[in-house]
C-alpha positions as MATLAB code, in Angstrom:
seq = 'MMSLKRKPLVVVTRRLPDVVETRMRELFDARLNHEDTPLTGAALAQALQEADVLVPTVTDEIDASLLAQAGPNLRLIANFGNGVDHIDVGVALQRGITVTNTPGVLTEDTADMTMALILSVARRVTEGARIIPDDAWSGGWSPTWMLGRRITGKRLGIVGMGRIGQALARRAKAFGLSIHYHNRRRVGARIESDLEATYWESLDQMLARVDIVSVNCPHTPATYHLLSARRLKLLKPEAVVVNTARGEVIDETALARLIEVGDIAGAGLDVFEQEPAVSPRLVKLARAGKVVLLPHMGSATHESRVDMGEKVIINIKTFLDGHRPPDRILPSML';
ca = [
      50.837  -15.817  -25.703;
      48.587  -12.938  -24.553;
      45.507  -14.104  -22.593;
      42.143  -12.716  -23.626;
      40.296  -10.810  -20.929;
      36.933  -12.337  -20.028;
      33.905  -10.149  -20.515;
      31.907   -9.728  -17.277;
      28.806  -11.891  -17.046;
      25.729   -9.681  -16.826;
      22.494  -11.559  -16.115;
      19.320   -9.717  -17.149;
      16.170  -11.075  -15.527;
      13.532   -9.747  -17.960;
      13.400   -8.828  -21.637;
      14.518   -5.261  -22.355;
      14.163   -3.128  -25.527;
      16.155   -4.572  -28.429;
      18.480   -1.588  -28.654;
      19.389   -1.985  -24.980;
      19.952   -5.739  -25.211;
      22.061   -5.314  -28.346;
      24.333   -2.789  -26.644;
      24.647   -5.054  -23.609;
      25.726   -7.931  -25.848;
      28.363   -5.690  -27.414;
      29.819   -4.596  -24.082;
      29.329   -7.598  -21.804;
      28.743  -11.326  -21.736;
      25.024  -10.649  -21.397;
      22.683  -13.500  -20.505;
      19.238  -12.366  -21.647;
      15.714  -13.553  -20.864;
      14.165  -13.964  -24.312;
      10.992  -15.587  -22.917;
      10.373  -12.550  -20.656;
       8.969  -14.718  -17.870;
       9.844  -13.870  -14.246;
      12.692  -15.996  -12.914;
      11.821  -18.595  -10.311;
      13.477  -18.369   -6.923;
      15.881  -21.146   -7.901;
      16.786  -19.469  -11.188;
      17.319  -16.137   -9.447;
      19.562  -17.802   -6.863;
      21.600  -19.394   -9.655;
      21.938  -16.015  -11.355;
      23.240  -14.503   -8.121;
      25.755  -17.310   -7.797;
      27.130  -16.978  -11.344;
      26.855  -13.308  -12.318;
      29.353  -10.502  -12.041;
      26.441   -8.096  -12.456;
      22.719   -8.743  -11.975;
      20.129   -6.576  -13.752;
      16.797   -7.222  -11.975;
      13.419   -5.520  -12.217;
      10.558   -4.870   -9.806;
       9.290   -8.444  -10.344;
      12.431   -9.927   -8.711;
      12.339  -10.222   -4.919;
      15.986  -10.191   -3.820;
      15.873  -10.678   -0.078;
      18.508  -11.505    2.531;
      18.179  -15.262    2.048;
      18.828  -14.953   -1.691;
      21.727  -12.568   -1.167;
      23.287  -15.088    1.204;
      23.627  -17.397   -1.817;
      25.407  -14.788   -3.970;
      28.645  -15.908   -5.541;
      32.008  -14.220   -4.932;
      31.977  -12.477   -8.322;
      28.719  -10.598   -7.773;
      29.662   -7.017   -7.000;
      26.871   -4.997   -8.618;
      23.072   -5.161   -8.758;
      22.092   -2.665  -11.468;
      18.346   -2.383  -11.010;
      16.213   -1.644  -14.082;
      13.845    0.737  -12.343;
      13.713    3.564   -9.847;
      12.297    1.808   -6.777;
      14.539   -0.648   -4.951;
      12.114   -1.861   -2.288;
      12.271   -5.364   -3.835;
      15.978   -5.546   -2.985;
      17.377   -5.839    0.554;
      19.834   -3.042   -0.118;
      21.175   -3.020    3.440;
      22.229   -6.663    3.262;
      23.660   -6.171   -0.224;
      25.831   -3.286    0.953;
      26.981   -5.297    3.968;
      28.136   -8.013    1.572;
      30.077   -5.502   -0.510;
      27.551   -5.480   -3.370;
      26.821   -2.073   -4.895;
      23.197   -1.342   -5.850;
      22.146    1.193   -8.504;
      18.812    2.334   -9.918;
      17.508    4.465  -12.801;
      16.136    7.707  -11.346;
      14.813   10.647  -13.309;
      14.107    9.040  -16.662;
      10.588    7.874  -15.791;
       9.516   11.074  -14.048;
       7.554   12.714  -16.849;
       5.853    9.524  -18.041;
       4.720    8.598  -14.534;
       3.437   12.121  -13.939;
       1.514   11.910  -17.224;
      -0.121    8.665  -16.147;
      -0.969   10.062  -12.718;
      -2.729   13.002  -14.354;
      -4.500   10.592  -16.713;
      -5.811    8.612  -13.734;
      -7.014   11.765  -11.994;
      -8.983   12.716  -15.099;
     -10.200    9.171  -15.691;
     -11.642    8.836  -12.203;
     -13.119   12.333  -11.987;
     -14.648   12.298  -15.483;
     -15.518    8.560  -15.620;
     -13.408    8.121  -18.767;
     -12.875    4.359  -18.677;
     -16.474    3.757  -17.666;
     -17.673    5.878  -20.562;
     -15.241    4.246  -22.988;
     -17.003    0.901  -22.484;
     -20.498    2.149  -23.262;
     -20.328    2.337  -27.067;
     -18.421   -0.974  -27.569;
     -20.925   -2.612  -25.196;
     -23.827   -1.147  -27.248;
     -25.203    0.577  -24.152;
     -25.850    4.047  -25.618;
     -29.333    3.457  -26.958;
     -30.828    6.415  -25.064;
     -28.370    8.952  -26.512;
     -27.228   12.122  -24.783;
     -28.937   13.290  -21.617;
     -28.253   16.310  -19.345;
     -28.037   14.129  -16.244;
     -26.282   11.039  -17.617;
     -22.650   10.002  -16.904;
     -21.969   13.019  -14.737;
     -18.459   13.218  -13.307;
     -16.666   15.868  -11.266;
     -14.871   19.011  -12.463;
     -11.205   19.076  -11.366;
     -10.554   22.794  -11.976;
     -10.634   24.602   -8.637;
     -10.220   21.431   -6.594;
      -7.399   20.762   -4.105;
      -4.779   18.129   -4.969;
      -2.809   16.637   -2.073;
       0.506   15.141   -3.180;
       2.088   12.608   -0.843;
       5.790   12.765   -1.712;
       7.107   15.890   -3.422;
      10.130   14.415   -5.184;
      10.769   14.478   -8.928;
       7.462   12.818   -9.841;
       5.442   14.772   -7.297;
       6.783   18.054   -8.647;
       6.203   16.998  -12.261;
       2.611   16.129  -11.345;
       2.185   19.465   -9.586;
       3.246   21.334  -12.744;
       0.629   19.478  -14.774;
      -2.077   19.807  -12.141;
      -1.491   23.545  -11.789;
      -2.096   23.922  -15.539;
      -5.449   22.158  -15.052;
      -6.450   24.709  -12.418;
      -5.899   22.516   -9.379;
      -4.712   23.982   -6.090;
      -1.478   22.221   -5.047;
      -0.973   20.912   -1.521;
       1.747   18.512   -0.438;
       3.228   16.493    2.402;
       6.869   15.433    2.290;
       9.573   14.264    4.672;
      11.275   17.610    4.098;
       9.789   20.848    2.885;
      10.902   21.683   -0.656;
      12.742   24.906   -1.462;
      10.966   28.254   -1.366;
      11.439   28.814   -5.102;
       9.823   25.466   -5.968;
       6.922   26.196   -3.631;
       6.482   29.626   -5.184;
       6.642   28.357   -8.768;
       4.067   25.644   -8.040;
       1.998   27.841   -5.706;
       2.125   24.832   -3.397;
       0.976   24.691    0.222;
       3.095   22.552    2.554;
       1.509   20.440    5.287;
       3.786   19.091    7.971;
       0.841   17.004    9.167;
      -0.341   14.426    6.621;
      -3.548   13.991    8.616;
      -4.449   17.673    8.331;
      -3.782   17.723    4.596;
      -5.857   14.615    3.901;
      -8.882   16.088    5.644;
      -8.826   19.143    3.370;
      -8.053   17.946   -0.160;
     -10.319   16.614   -2.904;
      -7.769   14.381   -4.668;
      -4.877   12.480   -3.061;
      -1.952   11.309   -5.196;
       0.623    8.902   -3.767;
       4.058    9.667   -5.221;
       6.430    8.500   -2.483;
       8.634    5.373   -2.500;
       7.781    2.247   -0.539;
      10.007    1.957    2.521;
       9.370    0.492    5.987;
       8.344    4.011    7.049;
       5.768    4.388    4.245;
       4.154    0.937    4.473;
       0.397    1.609    4.789;
       1.151    5.315    5.186;
      -2.421    5.772    3.992;
      -3.817    3.538    6.706;
      -7.463    2.850    7.478;
      -7.399    5.657   10.051;
      -5.947    8.169    7.602;
      -8.241    7.139    4.744;
     -11.230    7.829    7.006;
     -10.073   11.453    7.228;
     -10.869   12.007    3.533;
     -14.038   13.726    2.366;
     -16.762   11.435    0.965;
     -16.288   13.057   -2.476;
     -12.491   12.610   -2.439;
     -10.591   10.260   -4.744;
      -7.262    8.491   -4.275;
      -4.681    7.937   -7.035;
      -1.577    5.750   -6.693;
       1.210    5.362   -9.275;
       3.983    4.753   -6.726;
       3.813    1.442   -4.847;
       0.755   -0.526   -3.750;
       2.094   -1.110   -0.247;
       1.776    2.576    0.637;
      -2.042    2.233    0.848;
      -4.072   -0.162    2.974;
      -5.959   -1.634   -0.010;
      -8.488   -3.516    2.101;
      -9.475   -0.356    3.953;
      -9.600    1.642    0.708;
     -11.929   -0.880   -0.926;
     -14.196   -0.984    2.110;
     -14.504    2.814    2.304;
     -15.327    3.069   -1.410;
     -17.906    0.272   -1.096;
     -19.822    2.143    1.628;
     -19.493    5.548   -0.059;
     -17.070    7.148    2.412;
     -14.594    7.728   -0.451;
     -15.808    8.500   -3.963;
     -13.308    6.407   -5.931;
      -9.716    5.599   -6.807;
      -7.303    5.253   -9.698;
      -4.644    2.616   -9.087;
      -1.681    1.608  -11.241;
       0.035   -0.433   -8.499;
      -1.165   -3.000   -5.988;
      -0.078   -4.576   -2.729;
       0.206   -8.135   -4.094;
       0.677   -7.482   -7.802;
       0.216   -9.027  -10.250;
      -2.616  -10.329   -8.021;
      -5.346   -7.722   -7.567;
      -7.949   -7.724   -4.814;
     -11.291   -9.151   -6.062;
     -12.996   -6.331   -4.176;
     -11.137   -3.751   -6.255;
     -11.968   -5.637   -9.459;
     -15.644   -5.643   -8.480;
     -15.495   -1.892   -7.808;
     -13.851   -1.365  -11.213;
     -16.696   -3.223  -12.912;
     -19.122   -0.978  -11.030;
     -17.303    2.143  -12.299;
     -16.025    3.157   -8.864;
     -12.312    2.685   -9.501;
      -9.912    2.644  -12.447;
      -7.309   -0.130  -12.410;
      -4.212   -0.189  -14.627;
      -1.557   -2.961  -14.847;
       1.502   -0.985  -13.613;
       1.756    1.187  -16.747;
       3.068    4.399  -15.184;
       6.455    4.420  -16.908;
       5.473    2.228  -19.851;
       6.642    4.245  -22.842;
       9.206    3.259  -25.451;
      11.279    6.297  -24.564;
      11.278    5.597  -20.848;
      12.308    1.957  -21.199;
      15.207    2.808  -23.529;
      16.350    5.618  -21.228;
      16.220    3.245  -18.255;
      18.303    0.697  -20.147;
      20.879    3.306  -21.070;
      21.174    4.304  -17.420;
      21.696    0.655  -16.439;
      24.482    0.341  -19.011;
      26.172    3.548  -17.812;
      26.023    2.336  -14.214;
      27.527   -1.046  -15.141;
      30.237    0.405  -17.394;
      31.233    3.047  -14.851;
      31.412    0.459  -12.070;
      33.462   -2.013  -14.145;
      35.850    0.785  -15.094;
      36.620    1.250  -11.407;
      34.581    4.403  -10.808;
      31.528    5.156   -8.684;
      28.376    4.626  -10.737;
      26.243    7.785  -10.946;
      23.067    6.168   -9.602;
      24.354    4.095   -6.687;
      22.107    3.728   -3.668;
      23.731    5.092   -0.519;
      22.923    3.932    3.035;
      21.599    7.445    3.800;
      18.955    6.979    1.096;
      17.411    3.899    2.716;
];
């Protein structure tokens, strides 16, 4: 009698769009998280022990101690997301576990949100949006009321000129901003020419000259607190900081302190060092209209989430078919 081949067990740690989950159920023995609550450490360890493939998200901290508990069948961690700083990729690779991500598909949405934050901070959009619902517009229009800052003609400093940084630069150029950037490697001459972008080898020198700073680099050991207290002090008093990358890239405590005393004009933050916990000092500044805080919404569109899920499925299917998945993380990328 012919034996039936077992479908690989794919454990998904958070709820994904219905169309993605349905396709996973068709292709794999998919264990889904219908409650959409983050897995506890114990539940995550159990998933690592039982799964052939794990599909985690940014809310799952998969460190060396958890990976040490991985079962013999686990050979692929197909991350639902671009950043993999929540996974100890080095240890995973040492244990023979391939790691993949979902690059590219969230580029445009994240760039959109970055531009939205720049406008929101400069033009006091969220602060103004509260005035009518709070019945605080009794005085009507006034020439000197709710004044923000024009962004046309200002200098934008992009920290990290990868896919998202370049997508932001295209949008910012259309708004009349002058593009400056700092990156590990200088981008190609054609890209620089198309974006009319000025390259700064020294991050310090760029920060001292720009009006808006946008963080668009990944979080790695090398970029932890890249915008340190010392570097933040280099900014002009009228400068603003925007972050849609990872909270750990900025020293949040120093940023809050400098905004409180007026040494930096404000900030727009979509990510935080200890999220979902947010510094009470930042919350207080948001209530005072000094900063705009969003709950990690940069890539939160229906289209982006479905595209991410499709990439996860392609990576899993390619790997299980015995081929190299298109989005595997290589040691040289760490």
